[in-house]
Structure formats: C-alpha cells, structure tokens
Short mmCIF file of C-alpha atoms in Angstrom, two decimals:
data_model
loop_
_atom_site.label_atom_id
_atom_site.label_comp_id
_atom_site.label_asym_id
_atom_site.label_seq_id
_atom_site.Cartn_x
_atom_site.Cartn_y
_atom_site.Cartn_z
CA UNK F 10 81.80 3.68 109.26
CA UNK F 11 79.86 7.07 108.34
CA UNK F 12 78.70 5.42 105.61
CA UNK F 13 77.66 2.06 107.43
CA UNK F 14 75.26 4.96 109.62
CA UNK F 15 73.68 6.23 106.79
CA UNK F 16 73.15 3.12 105.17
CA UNK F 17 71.39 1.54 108.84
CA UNK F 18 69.53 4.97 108.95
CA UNK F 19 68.33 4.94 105.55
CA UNK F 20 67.37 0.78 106.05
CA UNK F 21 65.36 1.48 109.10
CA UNK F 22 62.62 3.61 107.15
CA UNK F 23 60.31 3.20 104.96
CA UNK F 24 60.28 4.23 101.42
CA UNK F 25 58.03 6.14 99.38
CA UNK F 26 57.43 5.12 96.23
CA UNK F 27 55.71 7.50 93.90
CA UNK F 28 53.06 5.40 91.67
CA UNK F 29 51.49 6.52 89.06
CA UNK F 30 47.67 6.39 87.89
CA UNK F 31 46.16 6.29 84.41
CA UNK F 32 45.09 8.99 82.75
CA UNK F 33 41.98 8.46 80.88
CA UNK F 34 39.08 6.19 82.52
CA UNK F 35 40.01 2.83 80.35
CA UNK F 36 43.93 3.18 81.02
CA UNK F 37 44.77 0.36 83.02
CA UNK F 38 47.51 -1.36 80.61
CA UNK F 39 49.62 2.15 80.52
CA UNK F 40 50.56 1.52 84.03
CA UNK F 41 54.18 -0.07 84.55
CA UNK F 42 54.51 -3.67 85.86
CA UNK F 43 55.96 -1.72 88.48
CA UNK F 44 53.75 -0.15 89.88
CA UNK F 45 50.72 -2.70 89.62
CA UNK F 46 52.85 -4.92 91.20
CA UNK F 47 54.10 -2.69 93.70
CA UNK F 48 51.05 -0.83 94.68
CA UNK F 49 49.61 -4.30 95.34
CA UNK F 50 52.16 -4.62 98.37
CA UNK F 51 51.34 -1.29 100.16
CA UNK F 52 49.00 -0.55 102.89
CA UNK F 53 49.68 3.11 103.36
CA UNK F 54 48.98 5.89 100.76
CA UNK F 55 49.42 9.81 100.44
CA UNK F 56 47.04 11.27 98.22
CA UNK F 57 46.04 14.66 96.56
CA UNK F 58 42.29 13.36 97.44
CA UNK F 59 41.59 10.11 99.30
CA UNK F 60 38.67 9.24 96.67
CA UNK F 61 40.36 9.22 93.65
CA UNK F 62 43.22 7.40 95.16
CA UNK F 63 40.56 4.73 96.57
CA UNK F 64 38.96 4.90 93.24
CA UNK F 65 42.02 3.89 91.17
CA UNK F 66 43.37 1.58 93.83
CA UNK F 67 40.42 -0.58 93.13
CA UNK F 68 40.31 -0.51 89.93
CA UNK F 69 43.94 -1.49 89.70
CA UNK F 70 43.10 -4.52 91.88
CA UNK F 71 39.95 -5.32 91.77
CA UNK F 72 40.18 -7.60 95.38
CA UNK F 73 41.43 -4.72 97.54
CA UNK F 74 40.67 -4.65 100.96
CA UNK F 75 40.33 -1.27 102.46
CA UNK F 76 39.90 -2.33 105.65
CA UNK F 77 43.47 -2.65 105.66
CA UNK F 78 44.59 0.33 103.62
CA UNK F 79 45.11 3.68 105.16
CA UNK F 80 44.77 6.96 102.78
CA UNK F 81 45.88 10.20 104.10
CA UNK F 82 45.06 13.55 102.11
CA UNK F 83 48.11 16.23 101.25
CA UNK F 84 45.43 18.83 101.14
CA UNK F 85 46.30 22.35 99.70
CA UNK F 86 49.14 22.90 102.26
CA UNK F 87 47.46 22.99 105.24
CA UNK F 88 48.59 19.30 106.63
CA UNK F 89 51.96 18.75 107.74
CA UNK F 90 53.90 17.00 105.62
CA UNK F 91 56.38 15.47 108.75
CA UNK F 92 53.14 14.00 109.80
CA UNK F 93 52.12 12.35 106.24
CA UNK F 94 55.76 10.81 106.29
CA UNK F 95 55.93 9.99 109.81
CA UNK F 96 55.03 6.29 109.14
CA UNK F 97 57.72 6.15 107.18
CA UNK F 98 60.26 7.28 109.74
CA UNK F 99 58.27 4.32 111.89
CA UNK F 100 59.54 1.86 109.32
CA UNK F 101 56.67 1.80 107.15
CA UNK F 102 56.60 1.60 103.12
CA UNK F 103 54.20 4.83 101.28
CA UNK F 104 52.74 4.97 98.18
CA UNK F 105 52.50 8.78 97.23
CA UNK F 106 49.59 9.23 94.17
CA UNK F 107 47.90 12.19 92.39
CA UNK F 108 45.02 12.58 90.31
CA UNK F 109 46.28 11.72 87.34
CA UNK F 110 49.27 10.54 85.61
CA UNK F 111 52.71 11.10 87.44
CA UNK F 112 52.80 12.15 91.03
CA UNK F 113 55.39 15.34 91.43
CA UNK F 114 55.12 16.54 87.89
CA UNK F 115 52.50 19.53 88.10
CA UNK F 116 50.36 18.80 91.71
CA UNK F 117 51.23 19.23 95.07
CA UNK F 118 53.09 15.95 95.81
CA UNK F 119 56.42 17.25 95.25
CA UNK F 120 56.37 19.24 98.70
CA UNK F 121 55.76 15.92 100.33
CA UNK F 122 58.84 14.26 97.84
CA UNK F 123 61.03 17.70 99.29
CA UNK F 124 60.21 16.97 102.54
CA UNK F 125 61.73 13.10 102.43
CA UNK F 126 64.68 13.93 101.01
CA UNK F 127 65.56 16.35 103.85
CA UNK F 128 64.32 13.37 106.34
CA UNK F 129 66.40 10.83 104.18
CA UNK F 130 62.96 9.22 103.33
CA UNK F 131 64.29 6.99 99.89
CA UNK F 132 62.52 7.90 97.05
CA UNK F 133 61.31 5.59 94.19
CA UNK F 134 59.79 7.09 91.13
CA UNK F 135 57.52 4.22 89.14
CA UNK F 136 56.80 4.57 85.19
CA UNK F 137 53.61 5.59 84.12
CA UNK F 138 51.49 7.76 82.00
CA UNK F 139 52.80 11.79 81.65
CA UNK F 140 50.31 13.40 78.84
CA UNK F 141 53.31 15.79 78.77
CA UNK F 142 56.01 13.11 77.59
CA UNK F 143 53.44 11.37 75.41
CA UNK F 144 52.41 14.36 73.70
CA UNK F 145 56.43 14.85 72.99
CA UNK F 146 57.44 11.64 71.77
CA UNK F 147 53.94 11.81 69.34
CA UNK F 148 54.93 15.51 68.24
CA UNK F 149 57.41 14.80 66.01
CA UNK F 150 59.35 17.69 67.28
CA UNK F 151 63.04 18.09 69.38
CA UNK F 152 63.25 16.34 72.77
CA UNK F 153 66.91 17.25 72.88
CA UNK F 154 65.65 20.60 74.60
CA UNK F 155 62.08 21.44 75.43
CA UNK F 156 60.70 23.18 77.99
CA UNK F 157 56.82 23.02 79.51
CA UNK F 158 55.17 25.79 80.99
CA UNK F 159 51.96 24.76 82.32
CA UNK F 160 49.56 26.88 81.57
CA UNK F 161 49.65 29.99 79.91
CA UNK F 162 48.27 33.45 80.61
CA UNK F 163 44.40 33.60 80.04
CA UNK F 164 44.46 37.47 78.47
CA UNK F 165 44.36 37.57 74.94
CA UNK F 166 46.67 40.54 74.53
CA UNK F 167 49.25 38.49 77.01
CA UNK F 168 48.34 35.51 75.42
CA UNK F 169 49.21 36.71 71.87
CA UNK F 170 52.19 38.25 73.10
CA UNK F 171 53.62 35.00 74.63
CA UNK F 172 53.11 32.97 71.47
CA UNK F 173 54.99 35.30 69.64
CA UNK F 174 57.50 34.70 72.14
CA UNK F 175 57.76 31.37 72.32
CA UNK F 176 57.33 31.15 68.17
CA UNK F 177 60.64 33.46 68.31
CA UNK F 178 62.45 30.81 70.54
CA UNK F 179 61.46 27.61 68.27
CA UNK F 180 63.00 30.00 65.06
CA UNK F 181 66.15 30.54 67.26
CA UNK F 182 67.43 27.32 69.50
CA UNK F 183 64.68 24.77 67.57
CA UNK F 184 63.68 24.05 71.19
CA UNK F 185 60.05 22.71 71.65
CA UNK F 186 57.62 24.83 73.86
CA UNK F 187 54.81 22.60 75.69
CA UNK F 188 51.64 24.23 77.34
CA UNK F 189 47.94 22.65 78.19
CA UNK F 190 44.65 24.11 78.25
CA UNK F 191 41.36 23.39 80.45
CA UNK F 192 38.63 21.74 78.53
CA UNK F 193 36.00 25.10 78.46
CA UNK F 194 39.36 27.37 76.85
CA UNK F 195 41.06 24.69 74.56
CA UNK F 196 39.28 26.08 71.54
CA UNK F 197 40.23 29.34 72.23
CA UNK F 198 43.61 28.88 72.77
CA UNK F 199 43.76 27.17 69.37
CA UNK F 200 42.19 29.76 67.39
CA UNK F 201 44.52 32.02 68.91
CA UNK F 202 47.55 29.99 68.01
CA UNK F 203 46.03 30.03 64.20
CA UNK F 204 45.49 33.63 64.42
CA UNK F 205 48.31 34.83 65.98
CA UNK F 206 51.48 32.51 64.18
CA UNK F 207 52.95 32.18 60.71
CA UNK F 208 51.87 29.73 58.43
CA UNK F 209 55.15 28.21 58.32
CA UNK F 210 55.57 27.34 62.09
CA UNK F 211 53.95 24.22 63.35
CA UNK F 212 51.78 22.95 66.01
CA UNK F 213 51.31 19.59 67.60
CA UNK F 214 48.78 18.41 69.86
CA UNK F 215 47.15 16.30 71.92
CA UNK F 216 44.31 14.94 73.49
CA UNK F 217 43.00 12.15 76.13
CA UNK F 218 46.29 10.30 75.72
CA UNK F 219 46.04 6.59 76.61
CA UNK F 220 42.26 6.76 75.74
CA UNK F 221 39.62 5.20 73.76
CA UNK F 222 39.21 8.89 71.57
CA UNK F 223 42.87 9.84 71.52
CA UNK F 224 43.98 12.46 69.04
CA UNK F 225 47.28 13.09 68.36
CA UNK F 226 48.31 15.52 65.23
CA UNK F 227 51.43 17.74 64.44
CA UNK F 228 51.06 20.29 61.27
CA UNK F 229 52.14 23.33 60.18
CA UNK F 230 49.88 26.46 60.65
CA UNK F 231 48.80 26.91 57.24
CA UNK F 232 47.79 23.14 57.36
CA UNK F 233 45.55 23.42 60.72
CA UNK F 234 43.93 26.53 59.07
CA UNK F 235 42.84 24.48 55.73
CA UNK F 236 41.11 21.54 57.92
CA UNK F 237 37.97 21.30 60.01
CA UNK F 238 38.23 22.21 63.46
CA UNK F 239 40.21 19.09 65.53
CA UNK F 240 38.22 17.40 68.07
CA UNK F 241 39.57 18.77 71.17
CA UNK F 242 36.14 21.03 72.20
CA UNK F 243 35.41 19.94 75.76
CA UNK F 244 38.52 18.25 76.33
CA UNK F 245 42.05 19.10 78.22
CA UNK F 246 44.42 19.64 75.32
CA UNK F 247 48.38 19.45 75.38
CA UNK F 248 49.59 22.01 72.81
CA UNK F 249 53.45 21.96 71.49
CA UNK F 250 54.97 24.47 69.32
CA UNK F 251 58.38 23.29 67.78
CA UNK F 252 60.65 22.10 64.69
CA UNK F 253 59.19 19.56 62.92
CA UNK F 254 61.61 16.89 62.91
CA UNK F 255 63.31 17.88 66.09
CA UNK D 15 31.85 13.63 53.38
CA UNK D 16 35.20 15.51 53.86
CA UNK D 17 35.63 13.59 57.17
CA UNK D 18 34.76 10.51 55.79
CA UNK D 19 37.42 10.61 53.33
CA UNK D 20 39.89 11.50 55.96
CA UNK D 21 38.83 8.89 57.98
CA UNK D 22 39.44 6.25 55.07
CA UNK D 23 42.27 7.66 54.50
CA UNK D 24 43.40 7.02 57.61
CA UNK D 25 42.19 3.60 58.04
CA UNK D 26 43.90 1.92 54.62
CA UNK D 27 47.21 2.98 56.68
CA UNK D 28 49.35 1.33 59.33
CA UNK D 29 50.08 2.87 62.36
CA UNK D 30 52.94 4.41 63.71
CA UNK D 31 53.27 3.00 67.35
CA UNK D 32 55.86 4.70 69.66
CA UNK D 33 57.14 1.72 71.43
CA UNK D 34 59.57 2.55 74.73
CA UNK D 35 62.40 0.21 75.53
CA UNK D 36 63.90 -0.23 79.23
CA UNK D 37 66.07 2.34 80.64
CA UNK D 38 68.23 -0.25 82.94
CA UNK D 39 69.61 -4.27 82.17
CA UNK D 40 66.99 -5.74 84.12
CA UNK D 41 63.82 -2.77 83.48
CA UNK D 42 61.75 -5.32 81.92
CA UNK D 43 58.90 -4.46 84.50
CA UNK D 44 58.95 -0.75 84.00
CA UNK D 45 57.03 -1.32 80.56
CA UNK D 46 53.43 -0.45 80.24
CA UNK D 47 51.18 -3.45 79.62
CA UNK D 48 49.92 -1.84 76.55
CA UNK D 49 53.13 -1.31 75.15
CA UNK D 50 54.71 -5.14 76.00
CA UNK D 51 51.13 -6.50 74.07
CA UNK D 52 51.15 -4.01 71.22
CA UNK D 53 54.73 -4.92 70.18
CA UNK D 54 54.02 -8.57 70.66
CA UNK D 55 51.88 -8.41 67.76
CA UNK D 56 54.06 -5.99 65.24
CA UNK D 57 56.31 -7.90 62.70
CA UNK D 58 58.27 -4.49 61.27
CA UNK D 59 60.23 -2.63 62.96
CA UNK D 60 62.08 0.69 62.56
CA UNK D 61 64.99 1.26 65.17
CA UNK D 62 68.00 3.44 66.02
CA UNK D 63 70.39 0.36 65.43
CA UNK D 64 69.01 -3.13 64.54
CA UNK D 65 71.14 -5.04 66.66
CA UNK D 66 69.99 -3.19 70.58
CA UNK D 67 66.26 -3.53 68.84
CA UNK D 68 66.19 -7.42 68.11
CA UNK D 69 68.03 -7.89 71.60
CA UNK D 70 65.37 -5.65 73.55
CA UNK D 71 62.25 -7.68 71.30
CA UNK D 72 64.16 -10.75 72.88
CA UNK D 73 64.21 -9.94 76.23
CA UNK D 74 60.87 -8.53 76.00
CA UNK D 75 59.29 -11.95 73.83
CA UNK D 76 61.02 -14.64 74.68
CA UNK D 77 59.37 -16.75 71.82
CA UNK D 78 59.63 -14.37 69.16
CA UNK D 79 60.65 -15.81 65.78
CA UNK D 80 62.87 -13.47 64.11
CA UNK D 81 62.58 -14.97 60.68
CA UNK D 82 58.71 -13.32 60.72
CA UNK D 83 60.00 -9.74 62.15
CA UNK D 84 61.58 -6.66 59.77
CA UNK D 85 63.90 -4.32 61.43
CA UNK D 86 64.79 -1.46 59.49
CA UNK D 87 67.72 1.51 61.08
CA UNK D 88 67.12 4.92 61.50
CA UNK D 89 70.58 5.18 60.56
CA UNK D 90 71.91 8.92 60.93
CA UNK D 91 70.32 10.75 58.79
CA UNK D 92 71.37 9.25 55.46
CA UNK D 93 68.07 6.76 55.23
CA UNK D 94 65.04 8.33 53.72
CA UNK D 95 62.22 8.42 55.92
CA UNK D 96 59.78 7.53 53.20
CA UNK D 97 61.47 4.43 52.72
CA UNK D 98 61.04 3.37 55.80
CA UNK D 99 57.39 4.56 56.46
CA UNK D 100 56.54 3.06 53.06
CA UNK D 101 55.28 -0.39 54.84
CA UNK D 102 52.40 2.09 56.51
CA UNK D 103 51.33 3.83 53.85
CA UNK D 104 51.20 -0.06 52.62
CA UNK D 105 48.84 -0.55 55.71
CA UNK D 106 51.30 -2.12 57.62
CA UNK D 107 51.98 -1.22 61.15
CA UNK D 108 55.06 -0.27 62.95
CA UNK D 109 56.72 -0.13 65.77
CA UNK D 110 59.64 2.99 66.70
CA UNK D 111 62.13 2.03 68.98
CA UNK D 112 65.04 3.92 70.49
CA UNK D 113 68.31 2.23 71.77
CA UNK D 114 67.11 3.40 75.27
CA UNK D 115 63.20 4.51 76.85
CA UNK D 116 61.15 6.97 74.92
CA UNK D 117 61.72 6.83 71.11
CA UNK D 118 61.41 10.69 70.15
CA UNK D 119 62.72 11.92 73.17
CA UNK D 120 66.36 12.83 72.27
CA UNK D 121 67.22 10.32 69.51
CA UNK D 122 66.63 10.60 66.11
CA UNK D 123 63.44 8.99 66.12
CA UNK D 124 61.72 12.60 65.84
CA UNK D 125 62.45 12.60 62.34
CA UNK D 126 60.60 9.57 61.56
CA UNK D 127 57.29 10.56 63.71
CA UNK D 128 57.39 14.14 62.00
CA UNK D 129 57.71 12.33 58.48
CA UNK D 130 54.81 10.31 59.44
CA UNK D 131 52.69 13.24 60.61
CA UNK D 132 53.22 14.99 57.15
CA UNK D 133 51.88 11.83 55.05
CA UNK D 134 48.72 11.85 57.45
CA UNK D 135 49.88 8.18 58.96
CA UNK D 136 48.43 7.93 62.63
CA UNK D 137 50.95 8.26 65.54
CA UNK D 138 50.52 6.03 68.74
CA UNK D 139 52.65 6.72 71.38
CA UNK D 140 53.22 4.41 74.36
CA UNK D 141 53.85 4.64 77.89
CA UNK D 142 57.79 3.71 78.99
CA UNK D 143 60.56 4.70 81.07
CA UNK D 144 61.70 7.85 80.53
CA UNK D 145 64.73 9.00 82.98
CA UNK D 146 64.33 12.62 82.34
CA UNK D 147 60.49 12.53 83.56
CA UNK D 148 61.57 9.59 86.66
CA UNK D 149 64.06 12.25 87.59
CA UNK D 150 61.72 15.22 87.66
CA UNK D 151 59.31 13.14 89.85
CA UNK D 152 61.65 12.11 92.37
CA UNK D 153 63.83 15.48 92.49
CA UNK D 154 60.88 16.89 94.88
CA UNK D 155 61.31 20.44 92.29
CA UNK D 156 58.43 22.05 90.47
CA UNK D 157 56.65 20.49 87.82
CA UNK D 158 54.53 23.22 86.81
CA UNK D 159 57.68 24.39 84.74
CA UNK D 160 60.57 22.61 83.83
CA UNK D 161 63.33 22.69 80.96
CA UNK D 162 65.07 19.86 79.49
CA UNK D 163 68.41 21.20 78.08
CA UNK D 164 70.06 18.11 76.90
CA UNK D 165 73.92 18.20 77.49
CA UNK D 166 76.10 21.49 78.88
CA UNK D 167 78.92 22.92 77.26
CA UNK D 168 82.07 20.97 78.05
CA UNK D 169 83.86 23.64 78.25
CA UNK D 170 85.01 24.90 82.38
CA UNK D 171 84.26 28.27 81.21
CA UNK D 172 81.50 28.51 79.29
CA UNK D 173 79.27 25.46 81.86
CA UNK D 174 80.33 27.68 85.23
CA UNK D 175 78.52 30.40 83.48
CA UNK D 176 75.37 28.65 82.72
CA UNK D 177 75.13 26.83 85.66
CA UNK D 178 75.13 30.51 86.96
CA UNK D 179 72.32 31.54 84.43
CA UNK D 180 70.31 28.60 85.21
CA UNK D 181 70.67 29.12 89.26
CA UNK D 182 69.43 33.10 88.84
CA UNK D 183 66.42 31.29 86.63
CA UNK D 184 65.45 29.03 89.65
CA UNK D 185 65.67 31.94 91.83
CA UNK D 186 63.49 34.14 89.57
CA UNK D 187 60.64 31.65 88.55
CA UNK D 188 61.15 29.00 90.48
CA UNK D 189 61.41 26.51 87.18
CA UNK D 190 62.95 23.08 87.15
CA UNK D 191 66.08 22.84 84.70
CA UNK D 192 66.99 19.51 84.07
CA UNK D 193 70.28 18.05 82.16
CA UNK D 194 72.37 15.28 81.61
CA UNK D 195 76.53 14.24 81.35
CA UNK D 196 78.64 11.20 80.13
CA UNK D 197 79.28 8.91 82.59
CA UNK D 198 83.33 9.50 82.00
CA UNK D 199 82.29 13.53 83.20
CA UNK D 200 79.25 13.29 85.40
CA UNK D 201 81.72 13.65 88.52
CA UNK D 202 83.39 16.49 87.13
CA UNK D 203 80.13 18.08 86.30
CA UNK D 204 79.06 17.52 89.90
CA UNK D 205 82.29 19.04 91.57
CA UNK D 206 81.67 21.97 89.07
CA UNK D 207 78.00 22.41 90.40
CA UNK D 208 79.42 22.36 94.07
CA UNK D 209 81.84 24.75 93.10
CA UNK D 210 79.78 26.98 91.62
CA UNK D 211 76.43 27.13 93.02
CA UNK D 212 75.50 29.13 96.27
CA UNK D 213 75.05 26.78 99.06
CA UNK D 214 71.39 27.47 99.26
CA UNK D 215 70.67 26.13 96.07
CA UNK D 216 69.57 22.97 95.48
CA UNK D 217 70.59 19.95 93.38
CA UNK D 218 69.01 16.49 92.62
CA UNK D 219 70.86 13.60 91.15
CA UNK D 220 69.67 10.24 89.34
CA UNK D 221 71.72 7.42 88.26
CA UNK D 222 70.38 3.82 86.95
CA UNK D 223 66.36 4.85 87.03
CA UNK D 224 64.45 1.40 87.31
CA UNK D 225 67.71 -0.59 87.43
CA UNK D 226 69.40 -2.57 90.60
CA UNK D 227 71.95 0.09 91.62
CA UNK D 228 69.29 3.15 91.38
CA UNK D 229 70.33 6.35 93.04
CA UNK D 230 68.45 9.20 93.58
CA UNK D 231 68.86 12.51 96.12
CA UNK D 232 68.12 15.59 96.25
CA UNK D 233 69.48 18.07 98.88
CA UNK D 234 71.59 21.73 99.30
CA UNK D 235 74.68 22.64 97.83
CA UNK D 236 75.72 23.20 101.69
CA UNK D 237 74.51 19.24 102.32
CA UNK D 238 76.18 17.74 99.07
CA UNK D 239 78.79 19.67 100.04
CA UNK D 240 79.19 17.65 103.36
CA UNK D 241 78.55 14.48 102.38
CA UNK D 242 80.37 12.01 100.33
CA UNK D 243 81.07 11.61 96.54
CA UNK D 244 77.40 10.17 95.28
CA UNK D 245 77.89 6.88 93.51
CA UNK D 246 77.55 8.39 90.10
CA UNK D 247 81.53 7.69 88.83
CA UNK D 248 81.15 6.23 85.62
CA UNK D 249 77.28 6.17 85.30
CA UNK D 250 75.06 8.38 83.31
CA UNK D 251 73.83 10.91 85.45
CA UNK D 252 70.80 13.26 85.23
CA UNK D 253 71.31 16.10 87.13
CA UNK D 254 68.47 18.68 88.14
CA UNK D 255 68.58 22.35 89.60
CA UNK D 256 65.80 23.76 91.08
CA UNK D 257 63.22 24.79 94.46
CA UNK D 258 62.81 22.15 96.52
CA UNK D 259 59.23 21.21 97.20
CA UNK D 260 58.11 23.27 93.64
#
C-alpha cells in the first residue's frame, strides 16, 4: 500500500531529465539517440544560461519553435531552485542542460538535481559527451580508480608541490589523477608538469574532444620533453597523470 | 620538416577508435551517432571476448556480414598487444570494444590504448554510456571532485572502516566518492552503509543506467533508513557518497 503511494506520488510529477550538449561547435553526432530524441519532446528547460541552451536546442533541431519552449536560468544561486522544479511538481516533464557536455558533473546543475531528489522529482541522466571520461578512456591509463580534481591551484610553488603529490600517489596505488586548465594557463601548466616530474612518469592529455582539431596524446615525461610543444596554446586542456597501461 | 614527418607518420597508420557498447539489454539508443556510424564502417575488431563483441556489432548493424569483419580478444593478459595493433601500424583501422560501455574505463582495454600511444598510432575515443559518469550526474553530489574507487574490500571489517574514511573525506572537502558491488552483495553493501554511516550523510544509488528497470535515488542515511529495501537485490549497483547539491 505504502508503496502503491509512492509509486502514484512519484507518477503524478514530472521528470527531469538531464541532457547533455556537445562539446565542441561541430559535435552534433556525440549526442546519444537519447537525448536528441528526447529533448525533441520537451517544452520546458533549466539552464546554466538561457542562450546557450536556446543556442544548442536549435541546432539540435533545426525546426524548433520557441514560441512554445520555456527556458528558465539557475543563475549563480540566487533563484530558487523549488521554483525552477515547481512545474515539475505540476506534472510537467524538464530538461535540465549546462554549457557544455554533462549537466551535474562540474556546474551548478547538481543543486537543482539535490533539490528533486528531496521533492521525489525522478531523475534521468542521458549519455553524452564528458571531456573528462573521454580524456580517460583515450589515456591509456587505470580507470579501475581515478580521481578528478578540477582545477588545480594557480601558484607555482603550490602548484609544484601538488604535482609532486599527486606523482607520489600514481607511484603508490597506480591510480590516475585528472585536472583541466583554462585556455590563457594551459601552457603553463604543462611546462610545469615537464619541469617539475621525473622522466619516467607519464602524462596524457587532451584537447577539444569531439572536435574537428582534437588532440589526444599519452607519453612519458622524457618523451613530451624531446618533442615540439603540443598544440594545446589557446585551448582548454584535460591533463591526466597515471600508469601507462592502467 | 620535423612535423611533417610526424604527420606522415601518422597518416600511413590506422586509427585506434574507442568504440562504447550499451550498458543495459535494450541501450541501443544511448550510443552517440558518431560512434554507431564509425563502427559501421570498421571491419577489425579488438574486444574483451569475441563472442559479447560480434553479438553487440549485431544488435547495433543488423546487416553486418560477419564473414568481412576480424575480431581479435584482449584475452587476459597473455595476448601481445603488438599483435593485435599490428593491422594499424598496417594502416588499418580499429575499433576497441569492452564487454560493457566505455572500453578503457575498468577493463583491460587500457593496455591496448597505452600500447598504441607508445607506437605513435592515433587514439579516437567515442562518446557511450558510461554508468560511473550517469551515476555522478544524477546523484545531485559535486562534480568539481570526484573519485572512482572501483570495488571495496569484502571484508565486514576492513569496508566499515573505509566507508568511515570516505564519509570524514566528504565532510572535509566535500568530494564525490563513487564505487561499485556484485549484484550477489550490493544489498549487503547497502545495509553496511546504513549501518555505518551517520544519518546525515548522504547516499545515492544506481541500478540498470539506460535500461527498462532503471533506478536511481539519492537521499540521507536517516531517509534510506526509513524507507524500503531499494530494488537493487541481485543487480549491479553503483553506489555514491557524498554532499548533496555539490
């Protein structure tokens, strides 16, 4: 009987499915069926920012009528996430987007994907692009245990002290260590990685996944330091220390 | 002139193309386009096990002619990875393929890509289910830092006292740590977290990402705690720990 309840509770509202977007400009195909098919069906969308959102949703399908599609903005905190899901309590189906890639996985949608589970909201996660996964699978190294840390510190001294750190770990558990860099620092960050390990530990990584300059490569230190620089100047770069070979 | 030779290099080979399967019996959709029309037009294959490969290429291609297509095991260990990379240096491309999602991402696929990285063959990876990233989206936890620890120690012990370790880590950085159980032990793992966890920590569950029985939640030890067994008894179960709303 309790469980008839829950089940007629949970049936009454809507759902909100978390859809992905592509990550480079030319990555339509790396979307799921999924999620083309089922952001086709939705009228109602929660979105870091309502123009990218608007942006993708028409390039995703290209006969979109916005007339009858509602985007509401997360913001940085200030708007109420009950009110963002409250058409969803009404009944009504969500899609929840980010900028790029995979909503709830580094941007402020997972306070809004909190928030339903404590209203009983169902949650559907959709496959699509994650320059963090894709930059795993292409590293070569262990995806048995890995662990990503966003970004890390800017100081050099802090910097260099971290990456001896996480250099330590690889030696100890073989775990793989993933971190990303802003376009303006990448460069930086990669000199410092040169600088700052043995030639004998190794370094993947990886830029504009999914796009039409992709560059993936996974080498050991003393190999990086006897090439030209990569091609990542400019660009967002995914950086993985870890065992070659997993 | 350097580059150019690099670049030739690079051409004369195949390519390496990470190619996900489905995650669930009937996850045909959660493919990416680019990954259903790349492996359309492959003809050798390397794989975890032969057999789960030519069913998946099946399901995927219904007209695919088998007496045109290689597939080549991974085996455990005991296959030389040059042997099986030897079509690409050839300048043949391949596909990878795990029994299950993201080849790379715990399976012994890693070996392969990090072989392929060392004789300079391009790596391509492709966008596919993956339930350890579909679980971090839909837990509602942080994605700004998250660890993937594969399986915890069996023993009662020695997994009450890392579930401890990892529940002062959530309370210190407020990561995401992420793991996964048999389905003959995921309840027992479950009725160990309730056990053991304060009831204001947090705990998200996934069973059957993408498939027809699909179960997600995520809520407080003190809510789990009322509730009803989740219907994860004999289903592979990822299991995450961690803030709710990041």
């Amino acid at each position: 009987m309790a469980r008839l309840l829950i089940y007629l509770l949970l049936m009454a509202k809507g759902i909100l499915y978390l859809i992905p977007v592509p990550i480079s400009p030319d990555g339509r195909h790396s979307l799921s069926g999924d999620a083309i098919r089922i952001s086709a069906g939705l009228d109602y969308y929660i979105a870091e920012r309502a123009k990218t959102a608007r942006r993708w949703l028409r390039y995703l399908h290209a006969d979109i009528d916005f007339t009858k599609i509602e985007v509401e903005e997360i913001g940085k905190g200030e708007v109420d996430p009950d009110f963002l899901l409250q058409p969803l309590i009404n009944g009504r189906d969500a899609g929840l987007v980010s900028e790029a890639g995979c909503p709830g996985v580094a941007d402020p949608g997972a306070l809004i994907v909190a928030r339903a589970h404590q209203l009983l909201i169902k949650v559907v996660p959709l496959v699509g692009p994650s320059s963090i996964l894709l930059a795993l699978m292409a590293s070569g190294f262990s995806g048995q245990n890995f662990q990503f840390h966003g970004y890390l510190p800017i100081n050099s001294g802090e910097l260099k002290q971290r990456l001896r750190y996480l250099d330590q770990q690889v030696r100890r558990d073989g775990g793989t260590h993933i971190f990303m860099d802003t376009p303006y620092r990448s460069v930086k960050t990669y000199e410092m990685i040169l600088k700052t390990l043995p030639d004998d530990s190794h370094l993947a990584l990886a830029s504009d996944l999914t796009g039409e300059s992709e560059f993936v490569a996974s080498r050991s230190i003393a190999h990086w330091k006897r090439g030209e620089l990569p091609p990542i100047d400019g660009k967002p770069v995914i950086f993985l220390l870890g065992q070659s070979g997993g």
